[in-house]
PDB file of C-alpha atoms in Angstrom:
ATOM      1  CA  MET A   1       0.000   0.000   0.000  1.00 47.00           C
ATOM      2  CA  PRO A   2       1.978   3.018  -1.194  1.00 53.00           C
ATOM      3  CA  GLY A   3       1.911   5.917   1.231  1.00 56.00           C
ATOM      4  CA  THR A   4       0.445   3.829   4.059  1.00 67.00           C
ATOM      5  CA  ASN A   5       2.344   4.026   7.303  1.00 74.00           C
ATOM      6  CA  ALA A   6       3.574   0.919   9.043  1.00 71.00           C
ATOM      7  CA  THR A   7       1.979  -0.052  12.337  1.00 67.00           C
ATOM      8  CA  ALA A   8       4.574  -0.056  15.126  1.00 70.00           C
ATOM      9  CA  ILE A   9       3.027  -3.035  16.915  1.00 84.00           C
ATOM     10  CA  ARG A  10       2.461  -6.649  16.021  1.00 90.00           C
ATOM     11  CA  THR A  11      -0.983  -7.247  14.594  1.00 92.00           C
ATOM     12  CA  THR A  12      -3.091  -9.993  13.096  1.00 92.00           C
ATOM     13  CA  ALA A  13      -5.909  -9.941  10.573  1.00 94.00           C
ATOM     14  CA  ALA A  14      -9.350  -9.187  12.004  1.00 93.00           C
ATOM     15  CA  ALA A  15     -10.964 -11.751   9.700  1.00 94.00           C
ATOM     16  CA  GLU A  16     -13.938 -13.600  11.137  1.00 93.00           C
ATOM     17  CA  GLY A  17     -15.603 -16.674   9.716  1.00 93.00           C
ATOM     18  CA  ASP A  18     -14.624 -18.210   6.389  1.00 95.00           C
ATOM     19  CA  VAL A  19     -12.213 -16.351   4.103  1.00 96.00           C
ATOM     20  CA  THR A  20     -12.529 -16.417   0.296  1.00 97.00           C
ATOM     21  CA  VAL A  21      -9.272 -16.043  -1.647  1.00 98.00           C
ATOM     22  CA  LEU A  22      -8.750 -15.991  -5.412  1.00 97.00           C
ATOM     23  CA  LEU A  23      -5.343 -16.308  -7.040  1.00 97.00           C
ATOM     24  CA  ILE A  24      -5.545 -15.352 -10.707  1.00 96.00           C
ATOM     25  CA  GLY A  25      -2.800 -14.761 -13.212  1.00 96.00           C
ATOM     26  CA  MET A  26      -1.146 -15.118 -16.556  1.00 95.00           C
ATOM     27  CA  ARG A  27       2.101 -16.402 -18.019  1.00 96.00           C
ATOM     28  CA  ILE A  28       3.702 -14.914 -21.110  1.00 96.00           C
ATOM     29  CA  ASN A  29       4.752 -17.942 -23.154  1.00 95.00           C
ATOM     30  CA  HIS A  30       6.151 -15.991 -26.135  1.00 95.00           C
ATOM     31  CA  PHE A  31       7.431 -12.471 -25.442  1.00 95.00           C
ATOM     32  CA  TRP A  32       7.416 -11.620 -29.154  1.00 95.00           C
ATOM     33  CA  ALA A  33       3.617 -12.197 -29.361  1.00 92.00           C
ATOM     34  CA  VAL A  34       2.837  -8.863 -27.673  1.00 94.00           C
ATOM     35  CA  HIS A  35      -0.476  -8.500 -29.524  1.00 90.00           C
ATOM     36  CA  HIS A  36      -1.663 -11.722 -27.822  1.00 89.00           C
ATOM     37  CA  TRP A  37      -0.502 -11.196 -24.239  1.00 92.00           C
ATOM     38  CA  LEU A  38      -0.723  -7.403 -23.824  1.00 93.00           C
ATOM     39  CA  PRO A  39      -4.558  -7.301 -23.930  1.00 91.00           C
ATOM     40  CA  VAL A  40      -4.631 -10.041 -21.270  1.00 90.00           C
ATOM     41  CA  PHE A  41      -2.060  -8.169 -19.181  1.00 93.00           C
ATOM     42  CA  LEU A  42      -4.130  -4.962 -19.344  1.00 94.00           C
ATOM     43  CA  ALA A  43      -7.464  -6.670 -18.616  1.00 93.00           C
ATOM     44  CA  MET A  44      -6.823  -7.313 -14.912  1.00 94.00           C
ATOM     45  CA  PRO A  45      -6.192  -3.670 -13.925  1.00 95.00           C
ATOM     46  CA  ARG A  46      -9.394  -2.762 -15.774  1.00 95.00           C
ATOM     47  CA  MET A  47     -11.347  -5.374 -13.787  1.00 95.00           C
ATOM     48  CA  LEU A  48      -9.815  -4.196 -10.516  1.00 96.00           C
ATOM     49  CA  ARG A  49     -10.764  -0.580 -11.278  1.00 96.00           C
ATOM     50  CA  GLU A  50     -14.295  -1.721 -12.142  1.00 95.00           C
ATOM     51  CA  LEU A  51     -14.560  -3.566  -8.817  1.00 96.00           C
ATOM     52  CA  ALA A  52     -13.104  -0.632  -6.863  1.00 96.00           C
ATOM     53  CA  LYS A  53     -15.893   1.593  -8.202  1.00 96.00           C
ATOM     54  CA  ASP A  54     -18.539  -0.820  -6.895  1.00 95.00           C
ATOM     55  CA  PRO A  55     -17.570  -2.203  -3.440  1.00 95.00           C
ATOM     56  CA  GLU A  56     -20.940  -3.993  -3.202  1.00 96.00           C
ATOM     57  CA  ARG A  57     -19.547  -6.522  -5.733  1.00 96.00           C
ATOM     58  CA  GLY A  58     -17.547  -8.016  -2.852  1.00 96.00           C
ATOM     59  CA  LEU A  59     -13.837  -7.542  -3.568  1.00 97.00           C
ATOM     60  CA  LEU A  60     -12.317  -6.560  -0.216  1.00 97.00           C
ATOM     61  CA  SER A  61      -8.668  -6.177  -1.205  1.00 97.00           C
ATOM     62  CA  HIS A  62      -6.031  -7.359  -3.646  1.00 97.00           C
ATOM     63  CA  VAL A  63      -2.267  -7.607  -4.046  1.00 96.00           C
ATOM     64  CA  LEU A  64      -0.540  -7.532  -7.460  1.00 95.00           C
ATOM     65  CA  LEU A  65       2.481  -9.843  -7.643  1.00 95.00           C
ATOM     66  CA  THR A  66       4.996 -11.239 -10.090  1.00 95.00           C
ATOM     67  CA  ALA A  67       6.612 -14.665  -9.953  1.00 93.00           C
ATOM     68  CA  SER A  68       9.038 -14.042 -12.829  1.00 94.00           C
ATOM     69  CA  PRO A  69       9.387 -11.779 -15.859  1.00 95.00           C
ATOM     70  CA  ARG A  70       6.843 -14.081 -17.521  1.00 95.00           C
ATOM     71  CA  THR A  71       4.321 -14.681 -14.740  1.00 96.00           C
ATOM     72  CA  TYR A  72       2.014 -12.113 -13.129  1.00 96.00           C
ATOM     73  CA  TYR A  73      -0.820 -12.694 -10.707  1.00 96.00           C
ATOM     74  CA  VAL A  74      -3.211 -11.123  -8.255  1.00 97.00           C
ATOM     75  CA  VAL A  75      -4.197 -12.360  -4.811  1.00 98.00           C
ATOM     76  CA  GLN A  76      -7.778 -11.245  -4.213  1.00 97.00           C
ATOM     77  CA  TYR A  77      -9.785 -11.362  -0.981  1.00 97.00           C
ATOM     78  CA  TRP A  78     -13.568 -11.565  -1.399  1.00 97.00           C
ATOM     79  CA  GLU A  79     -16.539 -11.248   0.951  1.00 97.00           C
ATOM     80  CA  SER A  80     -17.745 -14.685  -0.152  1.00 97.00           C
ATOM     81  CA  LYS A  81     -17.497 -17.219  -2.943  1.00 96.00           C
ATOM     82  CA  GLU A  82     -21.034 -16.253  -3.938  1.00 97.00           C
ATOM     83  CA  LYS A  83     -19.943 -12.636  -4.548  1.00 97.00           C
ATOM     84  CA  LEU A  84     -16.928 -13.883  -6.513  1.00 96.00           C
ATOM     85  CA  TYR A  85     -19.102 -16.100  -8.734  1.00 95.00           C
ATOM     86  CA  GLU A  86     -21.674 -13.347  -9.143  1.00 96.00           C
ATOM     87  CA  TYR A  87     -19.010 -10.970 -10.459  1.00 95.00           C
ATOM     88  CA  ALA A  88     -17.468 -13.592 -12.754  1.00 93.00           C
ATOM     89  CA  HIS A  89     -20.825 -14.401 -14.367  1.00 92.00           C
ATOM     90  CA  SER A  90     -22.342 -10.921 -14.462  1.00 94.00           C
ATOM     91  CA  PRO A  91     -22.945 -10.000 -18.134  1.00 93.00           C
ATOM     92  CA  ASP A  92     -22.591  -6.274 -17.402  1.00 93.00           C
ATOM     93  CA  MET A  93     -19.048  -6.640 -16.028  1.00 93.00           C
ATOM     94  CA  PHE A  94     -15.797  -6.624 -18.016  1.00 92.00           C
ATOM     95  CA  HIS A  95     -14.724 -10.099 -16.841  1.00 92.00           C
ATOM     96  CA  HIS A  96     -17.691 -11.694 -18.604  1.00 90.00           C
ATOM     97  CA  ARG A  97     -16.869  -9.934 -21.897  1.00 90.00           C
ATOM     98  CA  ALA A  98     -13.146 -10.759 -21.649  1.00 89.00           C
ATOM     99  CA  TRP A  99     -13.845 -14.470 -21.141  1.00 87.00           C
ATOM    100  CA  ALA A 100     -16.334 -14.442 -24.015  1.00 87.00           C
ATOM    101  CA  VAL A 101     -13.520 -13.228 -26.311  1.00 86.00           C
ATOM    102  CA  ILE A 102     -11.135 -15.910 -25.050  1.00 85.00           C
ATOM    103  CA  ASN A 103     -13.749 -18.666 -25.418  1.00 86.00           C
ATOM    104  CA  ARG A 104     -14.643 -17.485 -28.927  1.00 88.00           C
ATOM    105  CA  LYS A 105     -10.962 -17.567 -29.987  1.00 84.00           C
ATOM    106  CA  GLU A 106     -10.551 -21.014 -28.456  1.00 84.00           C
ATOM    107  CA  ARG A 107     -13.574 -22.392 -30.345  1.00 87.00           C
ATOM    108  CA  LYS A 108     -12.181 -20.983 -33.608  1.00 84.00           C
ATOM    109  CA  GLY A 109      -8.776 -22.548 -32.941  1.00 79.00           C
ATOM    110  CA  GLN A 110      -7.132 -19.127 -32.668  1.00 78.00           C
ATOM    111  CA  VAL A 111      -5.476 -19.781 -29.315  1.00 76.00           C
ATOM    112  CA  ARG A 112      -1.850 -20.474 -30.103  1.00 81.00           C
ATOM    113  CA  GLY A 113      -0.293 -20.888 -26.684  1.00 90.00           C
ATOM    114  CA  HIS A 114       1.208 -17.387 -26.550  1.00 92.00           C
ATOM    115  CA  VAL A 115      -0.258 -16.598 -23.131  1.00 92.00           C
ATOM    116  CA  GLY A 116      -1.279 -18.913 -20.308  1.00 93.00           C
ATOM    117  CA  LEU A 117      -4.154 -18.141 -17.935  1.00 93.00           C
ATOM    118  CA  TRP A 118      -4.883 -19.657 -14.548  1.00 95.00           C
ATOM    119  CA  HIS A 119      -6.811 -19.174 -11.352  1.00 95.00           C
ATOM    120  CA  GLU A 120      -7.257 -20.946  -8.045  1.00 97.00           C
ATOM    121  CA  ALA A 121     -10.089 -20.161  -5.644  1.00 97.00           C
ATOM    122  CA  TYR A 122     -10.154 -21.127  -1.979  1.00 97.00           C
ATOM    123  CA  VAL A 123     -12.713 -20.864   0.782  1.00 97.00           C
ATOM    124  CA  VAL A 124     -10.672 -21.141   3.959  1.00 96.00           C
ATOM    125  CA  PRO A 125     -12.748 -22.135   6.988  1.00 95.00           C
ATOM    126  CA  GLU A 126     -12.382 -20.236  10.227  1.00 92.00           C
ATOM    127  CA  GLY A 127      -9.695 -21.930  12.297  1.00 91.00           C
ATOM    128  CA  SER A 128      -7.647 -22.769   9.179  1.00 93.00           C
ATOM    129  CA  TYR A 129      -5.864 -19.433   8.785  1.00 93.00           C
ATOM    130  CA  GLU A 130      -3.767 -17.181  10.980  1.00 92.00           C
ATOM    131  CA  SER A 131      -1.547 -14.197  10.378  1.00 93.00           C
ATOM    132  CA  ILE A 132       1.026 -11.919  11.939  1.00 92.00           C
ATOM    133  CA  TYR A 133       2.242  -8.519  10.779  1.00 92.00           C
ATOM    134  CA  ALA A 134       5.223  -6.814  12.406  1.00 91.00           C
ATOM    135  CA  ASP A 135       5.939  -3.191  11.540  1.00 88.00           C
ATOM    136  CA  MET A 136       3.658  -3.485   8.486  1.00 89.00           C
ATOM    137  CA  PRO A 137       0.860  -1.390   7.072  1.00 89.00           C
ATOM    138  CA  PRO A 138      -2.322  -3.366   6.391  1.00 90.00           C
ATOM    139  CA  PHE A 139      -1.359  -6.060   3.856  1.00 93.00           C
ATOM    140  CA  GLY A 140      -2.973  -9.173   2.423  1.00 94.00           C
ATOM    141  CA  LEU A 141      -5.667 -10.597   4.680  1.00 95.00           C
ATOM    142  CA  ALA A 142      -5.306  -7.630   7.060  1.00 93.00           C
ATOM    143  CA  ALA A 143      -5.889  -5.162   4.208  1.00 94.00           C
ATOM    144  CA  ALA A 144      -9.057  -7.079   3.328  1.00 95.00           C
ATOM    145  CA  HIS A 145     -10.488  -7.583   6.818  1.00 95.00           C
ATOM    146  CA  GLY A 146      -8.716  -5.016   8.977  1.00 92.00           C
ATOM    147  CA  GLN A 147      -6.163  -5.705  11.660  1.00 92.00           C
ATOM    148  CA  VAL A 148      -6.200  -5.954  15.424  1.00 91.00           C
ATOM    149  CA  PRO A 149      -3.440  -6.069  18.015  1.00 90.00           C
ATOM    150  CA  LEU A 150      -1.933  -9.547  18.138  1.00 88.00           C
ATOM    151  CA  GLU A 151      -2.899 -10.200  21.762  1.00 88.00           C
ATOM    152  CA  ARG A 152      -6.613 -10.059  20.827  1.00 88.00           C
ATOM    153  CA  ARG A 153      -6.222 -13.321  18.901  1.00 88.00           C
ATOM    154  CA  GLY A 154      -3.204 -14.850  20.645  1.00 86.00           C
ATOM    155  CA  LYS A 155       0.544 -14.338  20.735  1.00 86.00           C
ATOM    156  CA  ARG A 156       1.269 -17.779  19.257  1.00 86.00           C
ATOM    157  CA  ALA A 157       0.201 -19.155  15.889  1.00 86.00           C
ATOM    158  CA  ARG A 158      -1.611 -22.071  17.560  1.00 88.00           C
ATOM    159  CA  ASP A 159      -3.677 -19.593  19.597  1.00 86.00           C
ATOM    160  CA  ARG A 160      -4.605 -17.598  16.492  1.00 89.00           C
ATOM    161  CA  PHE A 161      -5.593 -20.815  14.683  1.00 88.00           C
ATOM    162  CA  ALA A 162      -7.790 -21.688  17.660  1.00 86.00           C
ATOM    163  CA  TYR A 163      -9.564 -18.312  17.615  1.00 86.00           C
ATOM    164  CA  ARG A 164     -13.312 -18.569  16.879  1.00 87.00           C
ATOM    165  CA  THR A 165     -15.744 -15.785  16.162  1.00 86.00           C
ATOM    166  CA  ARG A 166     -18.539 -15.350  18.625  1.00 78.00           C
ATOM    167  CA  LYS A 167     -21.654 -15.684  16.500  1.00 65.00           C
ATOM    168  CA  THR A 168     -23.769 -12.584  17.006  1.00 46.00           C
ATOM    169  CA  ALA A 169     -26.420 -10.814  14.953  1.00 43.00           C
ATOM    170  CA  GLY A 170     -24.126  -7.829  14.401  1.00 48.00           C
ATOM    171  CA  ALA A 171     -20.998  -9.754  13.342  1.00 46.00           C
ATOM    172  CA  ALA A 172     -20.876  -8.166   9.870  1.00 47.00           C
ATOM    173  CA  GLU A 173     -21.095  -4.659  11.301  1.00 47.00           C
ATOM    174  CA  ALA A 174     -18.498  -5.478  13.961  1.00 44.00           C
ATOM    175  CA  ARG A 175     -16.017  -6.578  11.274  1.00 44.00           C
ATOM    176  CA  THR A 176     -15.943  -3.095   9.704  1.00 43.00           C
ATOM    177  CA  ASP A 177     -15.191  -1.538  13.105  1.00 40.00           C
ATOM    178  CA  LYS A 178     -12.023  -3.637  13.476  1.00 37.00           C
ATOM    179  CA  ARG A 179     -10.189  -2.048  10.553  1.00 35.00           C
ATOM    180  CA  VAL A 180      -8.395   0.403  12.871  1.00 33.00           C
ATOM    181  CA  VAL A 181      -5.607  -0.818  15.126  1.00 33.00           C
ATOM    182  CA  ALA A 182      -5.483   0.657  18.606  1.00 33.00           C
ATOM    183  CA  PRO A 183      -2.040   1.947  19.613  1.00 35.00           C
ATOM    184  CA  GLY A 184      -0.145  -0.280  22.020  1.00 40.00           C
ATOM    185  CA  ASN A 185       3.119  -1.996  22.787  1.00 34.00           C
ATOM    186  CA  ALA A 186       4.495  -4.830  20.682  1.00 35.00           C
ATOM    187  CA  PRO A 187       4.063  -8.233  22.340  1.00 37.00           C
ATOM    188  CA  ASP A 188       7.104 -10.187  23.443  1.00 37.00           C
ATOM    189  CA  GLU A 189       6.599 -13.179  21.142  1.00 37.00           C
ATOM    190  CA  GLY A 190       5.060 -13.901  17.759  1.00 40.00           C
TER     191      GLY A 190
END
């Protein structure tokens, strides 16, 4: 997060309940085939801008990453798998049109292996994720769900894995209130 100040204490993500994560990316198979891979490369920022304009679609946060000069991907955090699917299949959104072009080219035999596409989607049940951030601005899961001082969820990873949300009627509203980290001292262990 450019321009975001680091938090001077250890924190953990304020995520509650299941977490939906999408990894989506591309691989440039032939650098010289710019006219094939450049439109794919430029499509993701367009989709992310589209989603940023309409937070009700469910994208909470994302991180753009590269694995090599050929491979680029995005880690996306969603409110739910239902919101993710709804966006992917919505005919008024850019993703739907982009995939229609790719599918049309594939049916016509016009896909020549110049660019690879992939995605992996995960719904991670509560109790199957934990996090720690030391001297970091909100990042990853914490950027998506907010962050809280580490001691609220446990100083040790096993304690954070064991954390369970108290099921209340206002749980969704409570999640938005946890995006701010209260000042405090860094815990002794992580």
